[in-house]
Short mmCIF file of C-alpha atoms in Angstrom, two decimals:
data_model
loop_
_atom_site.label_atom_id
_atom_site.label_comp_id
_atom_site.label_asym_id
_atom_site.label_seq_id
_atom_site.Cartn_x
_atom_site.Cartn_y
_atom_site.Cartn_z
CA UNK A 1 101.54 134.07 86.23
CA UNK A 2 99.71 131.64 83.73
CA UNK A 3 96.91 129.89 85.21
CA UNK A 4 95.26 126.48 84.65
CA UNK A 5 91.95 126.27 85.61
CA UNK A 6 90.86 122.72 86.06
CA UNK A 7 87.18 121.66 86.51
CA UNK A 8 85.77 117.56 86.64
CA UNK A 9 82.07 117.86 85.78
CA UNK A 10 79.32 115.04 86.34
CA UNK A 11 76.07 115.09 84.51
CA UNK A 12 75.90 119.02 84.80
CA UNK A 13 76.77 120.32 81.72
CA UNK A 14 74.71 124.11 82.46
CA UNK A 15 76.32 124.94 84.94
CA UNK A 16 79.77 123.84 83.13
CA UNK A 17 78.43 126.34 80.51
CA UNK A 18 77.26 129.08 82.99
CA UNK A 19 80.74 128.93 84.96
CA UNK A 20 83.35 129.02 81.20
CA UNK A 21 80.74 132.31 80.31
CA UNK A 22 82.20 133.82 83.81
CA UNK A 23 86.53 132.68 83.13
CA UNK A 24 85.73 134.08 79.72
CA UNK A 25 85.34 137.75 81.11
CA UNK A 26 88.66 137.32 82.00
CA UNK A 27 90.97 135.54 79.06
CA UNK A 28 92.24 139.25 77.22
CA UNK A 29 94.06 139.89 80.53
CA UNK A 30 94.98 136.92 82.01
CA UNK A 31 97.51 134.26 80.83
CA UNK A 32 94.81 131.47 81.31
CA UNK A 33 93.55 128.00 79.94
CA UNK A 34 90.68 125.78 80.97
CA UNK A 35 90.61 122.16 81.20
CA UNK A 36 87.24 120.34 81.86
CA UNK A 37 88.25 117.01 82.68
CA UNK A 38 84.47 115.15 82.39
CA UNK A 39 83.79 111.92 84.88
CA UNK A 40 82.07 109.52 82.69
CA UNK A 41 79.27 111.51 82.50
CA UNK A 42 75.64 109.80 81.16
CA UNK A 43 75.12 113.38 79.91
CA UNK A 44 77.88 115.33 79.28
CA UNK A 45 78.37 118.50 78.24
CA UNK A 46 80.42 118.83 75.44
CA UNK A 47 77.94 120.61 73.11
CA UNK A 48 78.01 122.91 75.69
CA UNK A 49 81.39 123.96 75.60
CA UNK A 50 81.28 124.39 71.57
CA UNK A 51 81.07 127.84 71.67
CA UNK A 52 83.91 128.75 74.29
CA UNK A 53 86.46 127.55 72.52
CA UNK A 54 87.21 130.67 69.84
CA UNK A 55 87.38 132.31 73.81
CA UNK A 56 89.06 130.44 76.05
CA UNK A 57 92.41 128.36 75.11
CA UNK A 58 90.18 125.49 76.23
CA UNK A 59 90.83 121.49 76.46
CA UNK A 60 87.64 119.12 76.90
CA UNK A 61 89.10 115.17 78.57
CA UNK A 62 86.61 112.45 78.68
CA UNK A 63 87.43 109.79 81.52
CA UNK A 64 85.59 106.90 82.47
CA UNK A 65 83.84 107.05 85.95
CA UNK A 66 86.41 107.84 88.81
CA UNK A 67 85.84 110.13 91.27
CA UNK A 68 86.40 113.84 91.48
CA UNK A 69 90.08 113.39 92.97
CA UNK A 70 91.43 111.32 89.87
CA UNK A 71 89.08 113.88 87.31
CA UNK A 72 91.87 117.16 88.81
CA UNK A 73 94.08 115.09 88.72
CA UNK A 74 93.87 113.73 85.44
CA UNK A 75 93.39 117.41 84.20
CA UNK A 76 96.28 118.59 86.15
CA UNK A 77 99.10 116.24 83.49
CA UNK A 78 97.52 118.73 81.06
CA UNK A 79 97.93 121.60 82.51
CA UNK A 80 101.33 123.97 81.34
CA UNK A 81 100.53 127.25 84.10
CA UNK A 82 102.31 128.21 87.10
CA UNK A 83 99.64 127.52 89.49
CA UNK A 84 96.29 125.26 89.43
CA UNK A 85 93.49 126.87 89.93
CA UNK A 86 90.39 124.17 90.63
CA UNK A 87 87.02 124.96 90.65
CA UNK A 88 83.66 123.08 91.29
CA UNK A 89 81.29 122.74 88.38
CA UNK A 90 78.50 124.72 90.19
CA UNK A 91 80.37 127.55 90.45
CA UNK A 92 80.83 131.30 88.96
CA UNK A 93 83.35 133.57 88.99
CA UNK A 94 83.32 137.04 90.26
CA UNK A 95 84.85 139.77 87.38
CA UNK A 96 87.60 140.59 90.25
CA UNK A 97 88.63 137.35 90.57
CA UNK A 98 91.51 136.78 89.02
CA UNK A 99 92.69 140.44 89.66
CA UNK A 100 92.35 140.24 93.29
CA UNK A 101 94.41 137.15 93.64
CA UNK A 102 97.07 138.45 91.03
CA UNK A 103 97.41 141.80 93.22
CA UNK A 104 97.62 139.04 96.37
CA UNK A 105 100.26 137.01 95.02
CA UNK A 106 102.72 139.40 93.56
CA UNK A 107 102.93 140.45 97.25
CA UNK A 108 102.19 137.89 99.16
CA UNK A 109 103.64 134.15 97.39
CA UNK A 110 101.81 131.23 98.41
CA UNK A 111 102.42 128.33 96.92
CA UNK A 112 98.74 126.69 97.71
CA UNK A 113 95.40 128.89 98.84
CA UNK A 114 91.66 129.46 98.14
CA UNK A 115 89.12 131.70 99.23
CA UNK A 116 85.62 132.02 100.87
CA UNK A 117 82.38 131.05 98.84
CA UNK A 118 79.30 133.03 99.13
CA UNK A 119 75.81 133.45 97.19
CA UNK A 120 74.58 135.71 94.25
CA UNK A 121 71.41 137.55 93.92
CA UNK A 122 70.54 134.68 91.21
CA UNK A 123 70.74 131.61 93.79
CA UNK A 124 67.58 130.10 94.64
CA UNK A 125 66.18 130.44 98.61
CA UNK A 126 67.47 127.26 99.48
CA UNK A 127 70.62 127.60 97.50
CA UNK A 128 71.24 131.47 99.74
CA UNK A 129 69.99 129.17 102.96
CA UNK A 130 72.59 126.51 102.20
CA UNK A 131 74.79 129.46 101.47
CA UNK A 132 74.50 131.22 105.07
CA UNK A 133 74.31 127.95 106.53
CA UNK A 134 77.57 126.80 104.94
CA UNK A 135 79.52 130.24 104.91
CA UNK A 136 78.37 132.21 108.76
CA UNK A 137 80.70 131.96 112.59
CA UNK A 138 77.31 130.59 113.85
CA UNK A 139 77.12 127.28 112.46
CA UNK A 140 81.42 127.04 111.17
CA UNK A 141 83.28 128.33 113.54
CA UNK A 142 84.43 130.29 110.65
CA UNK A 143 86.69 127.68 108.97
CA UNK A 144 85.45 127.81 105.56
CA UNK A 145 87.15 131.58 105.01
CA UNK A 146 85.41 134.03 107.59
CA UNK A 147 87.86 136.43 108.69
CA UNK A 148 87.11 134.61 112.64
CA UNK A 149 87.90 131.35 112.57
CA UNK A 150 88.44 128.41 115.47
CA UNK A 151 91.04 126.76 113.17
CA UNK A 152 93.54 127.40 110.26
CA UNK A 153 92.28 127.83 106.77
CA UNK A 154 92.65 125.25 104.85
CA UNK A 155 91.53 125.90 101.32
CA UNK A 156 89.14 123.87 99.78
CA UNK A 157 88.22 122.37 96.02
CA UNK A 158 85.34 125.05 95.31
CA UNK A 159 88.27 127.40 94.85
CA UNK A 160 91.61 126.17 95.52
CA UNK A 161 94.80 127.37 93.82
CA UNK A 162 98.26 125.49 93.82
CA UNK A 163 101.73 125.82 92.44
CA UNK A 164 102.10 123.25 89.63
CA UNK A 165 105.48 122.31 91.18
CA UNK A 166 103.59 122.30 94.62
CA UNK A 167 100.63 120.14 93.21
CA UNK A 168 103.12 117.33 91.55
CA UNK A 169 105.05 117.47 94.99
CA UNK A 170 102.37 116.19 96.67
CA UNK A 171 101.50 113.53 94.07
CA UNK A 172 97.69 115.14 93.39
CA UNK A 173 94.51 114.65 95.75
CA UNK A 174 94.17 111.42 97.26
CA UNK A 175 91.59 109.13 95.20
CA UNK A 176 91.13 106.52 98.23
CA UNK A 177 89.19 109.23 99.68
CA UNK A 178 85.35 109.56 98.98
CA UNK A 179 84.94 112.35 100.99
CA UNK A 180 87.12 115.23 102.31
CA UNK A 181 89.74 114.11 99.48
CA UNK A 182 90.15 118.74 99.70
CA UNK A 183 90.86 119.12 103.21
CA UNK A 184 93.59 116.57 103.12
CA UNK A 185 95.77 117.90 99.90
CA UNK A 186 95.79 120.77 102.57
CA UNK A 187 97.02 119.56 105.41
CA UNK A 188 99.44 117.39 103.18
CA UNK A 189 100.44 121.11 101.84
CA UNK A 190 101.20 122.46 105.18
CA UNK A 191 102.73 119.35 106.73
CA UNK A 192 106.06 119.65 103.65
CA UNK A 193 106.12 123.00 104.99
CA UNK A 194 104.30 125.02 102.60
CA UNK A 195 103.11 128.85 102.73
CA UNK A 196 99.42 128.32 103.31
CA UNK A 197 97.02 131.09 103.03
CA UNK A 198 93.85 133.20 102.66
CA UNK A 199 93.59 135.44 99.47
CA UNK A 200 90.79 137.12 101.15
CA UNK A 201 88.47 139.20 98.34
CA UNK A 202 89.40 135.47 96.12
CA UNK A 203 85.50 134.69 96.72
CA UNK A 204 83.57 132.93 94.64
CA UNK A 205 79.80 131.78 94.07
CA UNK A 206 79.18 128.52 95.40
CA UNK A 207 75.80 126.81 94.62
CA UNK A 208 76.03 124.23 96.06
CA UNK A 209 72.89 121.77 96.18
CA UNK A 210 69.42 122.61 95.42
CA UNK A 211 67.76 120.11 97.81
CA UNK A 212 68.23 119.64 101.58
CA UNK A 213 67.68 116.21 101.17
CA UNK A 214 71.23 115.81 99.12
CA UNK A 215 72.80 119.17 101.59
CA UNK A 216 72.21 116.17 104.57
CA UNK A 217 74.14 114.13 101.98
CA UNK A 218 77.89 115.60 101.51
CA UNK A 219 77.56 117.29 104.83
CA UNK A 220 77.26 113.62 106.26
CA UNK A 221 80.16 112.72 104.15
CA UNK A 222 81.85 115.63 105.46
CA UNK A 223 80.62 114.15 109.12
CA UNK A 224 82.75 110.98 108.44
CA UNK A 225 86.12 112.54 106.54
CA UNK A 226 86.89 114.64 109.89
CA UNK A 227 87.24 111.39 111.25
CA UNK A 228 89.17 109.77 108.69
CA UNK A 229 91.28 112.79 108.37
CA UNK A 230 92.02 112.57 111.81
CA UNK A 231 93.63 109.19 111.81
CA UNK A 232 95.58 110.32 108.53
CA UNK A 233 96.67 114.22 110.13
CA UNK A 234 97.26 113.20 113.69
CA UNK A 235 96.30 116.47 116.43
CA UNK A 236 94.12 118.56 113.08
CA UNK A 237 90.76 117.21 115.60
CA UNK A 238 89.93 120.14 117.77
CA UNK A 239 87.22 121.38 119.93
CA UNK A 240 85.70 123.25 116.80
CA UNK A 241 84.74 119.42 114.63
CA UNK A 242 83.27 118.51 117.83
CA UNK A 243 80.46 121.19 118.20
CA UNK A 244 78.00 118.93 115.72
CA UNK A 245 78.30 116.04 117.21
CA UNK A 246 77.72 117.71 120.76
CA UNK A 247 74.45 119.44 119.17
CA UNK A 248 72.81 115.59 118.29
CA UNK A 249 73.28 115.08 121.73
CA UNK A 250 71.56 118.02 122.91
CA UNK A 251 69.02 118.85 120.97
CA UNK A 252 66.99 115.56 121.72
CA UNK A 253 68.29 115.66 125.50
CA UNK A 254 66.72 119.17 125.94
CA UNK A 255 63.54 118.94 124.23
CA UNK A 256 62.87 115.14 126.79
CA UNK A 257 64.39 117.56 130.03
CA UNK A 258 61.93 120.12 128.82
CA UNK A 259 59.21 117.56 128.75
CA UNK A 260 59.33 115.67 131.56
CA UNK A 261 61.45 117.97 134.34
CA UNK A 262 60.15 121.92 133.07
CA UNK A 263 60.04 123.71 130.40
CA UNK A 264 63.32 125.64 130.46
CA UNK A 265 65.30 122.91 129.34
CA UNK A 266 64.61 123.99 125.93
CA UNK A 267 66.02 127.41 126.39
CA UNK A 268 69.76 127.30 125.47
CA UNK A 269 67.46 125.44 122.30
CA UNK A 270 65.74 128.10 121.72
CA UNK A 271 68.64 130.56 122.05
CA UNK A 272 70.35 129.39 119.90
CA UNK A 273 67.90 128.61 117.13
CA UNK A 274 67.08 132.58 117.39
CA UNK A 275 70.32 133.78 116.59
CA UNK A 276 70.93 131.83 114.11
CA UNK A 277 67.40 133.58 112.93
CA UNK A 278 68.33 137.04 113.10
CA UNK A 279 71.72 136.34 112.04
CA UNK A 280 70.74 134.87 109.03
CA UNK A 281 67.92 137.67 108.82
CA UNK A 282 70.64 140.72 109.11
CA UNK A 283 72.77 138.49 106.16
CA UNK A 284 69.66 138.48 103.66
CA UNK A 285 67.75 140.74 104.16
CA UNK A 286 64.78 138.15 103.93
CA UNK A 287 62.50 136.28 106.78
CA UNK A 288 61.86 133.50 104.31
CA UNK A 289 65.92 133.30 103.69
CA UNK A 290 66.65 133.28 107.43
CA UNK A 291 63.85 131.05 108.20
CA UNK A 292 65.51 128.49 105.81
CA UNK A 293 68.64 129.40 107.27
CA UNK A 294 67.79 127.85 110.61
CA UNK A 295 66.54 124.47 108.53
CA UNK A 296 70.27 124.16 106.74
CA UNK A 297 72.27 125.01 110.30
CA UNK A 298 70.21 122.37 111.56
CA UNK A 299 70.51 120.53 108.73
CA UNK A 300 74.15 120.89 108.69
CA UNK A 301 75.03 120.33 111.97
CA UNK A 302 73.01 117.15 112.64
CA UNK A 303 74.01 115.61 108.91
CA UNK A 304 77.78 116.52 110.24
CA UNK A 305 77.11 115.54 114.06
CA UNK A 306 76.14 111.80 113.51
CA UNK A 307 78.16 111.05 109.63
CA UNK A 308 81.04 112.05 112.80
CA UNK A 309 79.22 109.06 115.38
CA UNK A 310 79.29 106.84 112.14
CA UNK A 311 82.77 106.96 111.44
CA UNK A 312 83.77 107.34 115.17
CA UNK A 313 81.87 103.75 115.44
CA UNK A 314 83.18 102.45 111.89
CA UNK A 315 86.28 102.60 113.27
CA UNK A 316 85.57 101.22 117.04
CA UNK A 317 84.74 98.23 115.24
CA UNK A 318 87.53 97.63 112.68
CA UNK A 319 90.13 100.25 112.84
CA UNK A 320 91.31 99.81 109.50
CA UNK A 321 88.28 99.82 106.66
CA UNK A 322 87.54 102.80 104.48
CA UNK A 323 84.94 104.88 105.17
CA UNK A 324 82.59 105.86 102.63
CA UNK A 325 78.73 107.33 102.66
CA UNK A 326 76.52 107.47 100.07
CA UNK A 327 78.98 105.93 97.83
CA UNK A 328 76.30 105.10 95.57
CA UNK A 329 74.65 109.12 95.42
CA UNK A 330 77.62 110.44 95.59
CA UNK A 331 77.35 112.40 92.90
CA UNK A 332 73.11 113.00 93.42
#
């Protein structure tokens, strides 16, 4: 079983070195090739990857800046493995990753699969807080790889595997989408009748954003993508996807009602925030990270909800308009 790992990278030389270092630990036991696609970076990673050519079957490709979808598709052209595995450059691969997916695929053949993400102990408090907000059942409904979930699991491009022949059938990632291209890819996999699934113990450490402002832009983009996806794939919009928008309406409404009518109207919001704090504390074992987790959860929910409203409004005005949020600062 041969794996072709494809990593798009943009201006993140330090991260790619750490990711390749974690992959190099597996190359003696598994048939692995790595394809790094530099997507028009100003700060390229040529210097950082030099030392890995002796440790990894490594290919380095440079293209003009076209976005992560185009970079992934370009990398796939050079792949020779039975399975393509896509990682984001800000991931670190645990020691048991390839052992776990090999054992799982031998017993449960999948055409398209993914795994969860988690925070490493070395991550900053903000990264841990964002990781919590993006993985908790309270904030995501478990749809990003949790054991409990309110919608089916769609593999995401930070940790996504697909048979190479199936990737070719789907013709790769949609290059006309600014956000949500990995969800679109997975949805097309389901629609094509592929065997799609979650490998629960195939988690990766995912650093995510290092600033709350960048995190807000990311989740705002995810909210806009949800509307775009609902037009491309009818029937995929679920009740769980509406919760952030309802929260955006409910927060100011409960505050205004508490101020002008009765203070008890604030209790539902207070209950939600306390529940998130307790859950974050039990998960992270830190008061500081739990408090940051509450703030990250507010940013995530409100950012997603506002992006959802923004995209829905734009679609009503012009149903054929393509949605592109924060176009000029996508990578920042």
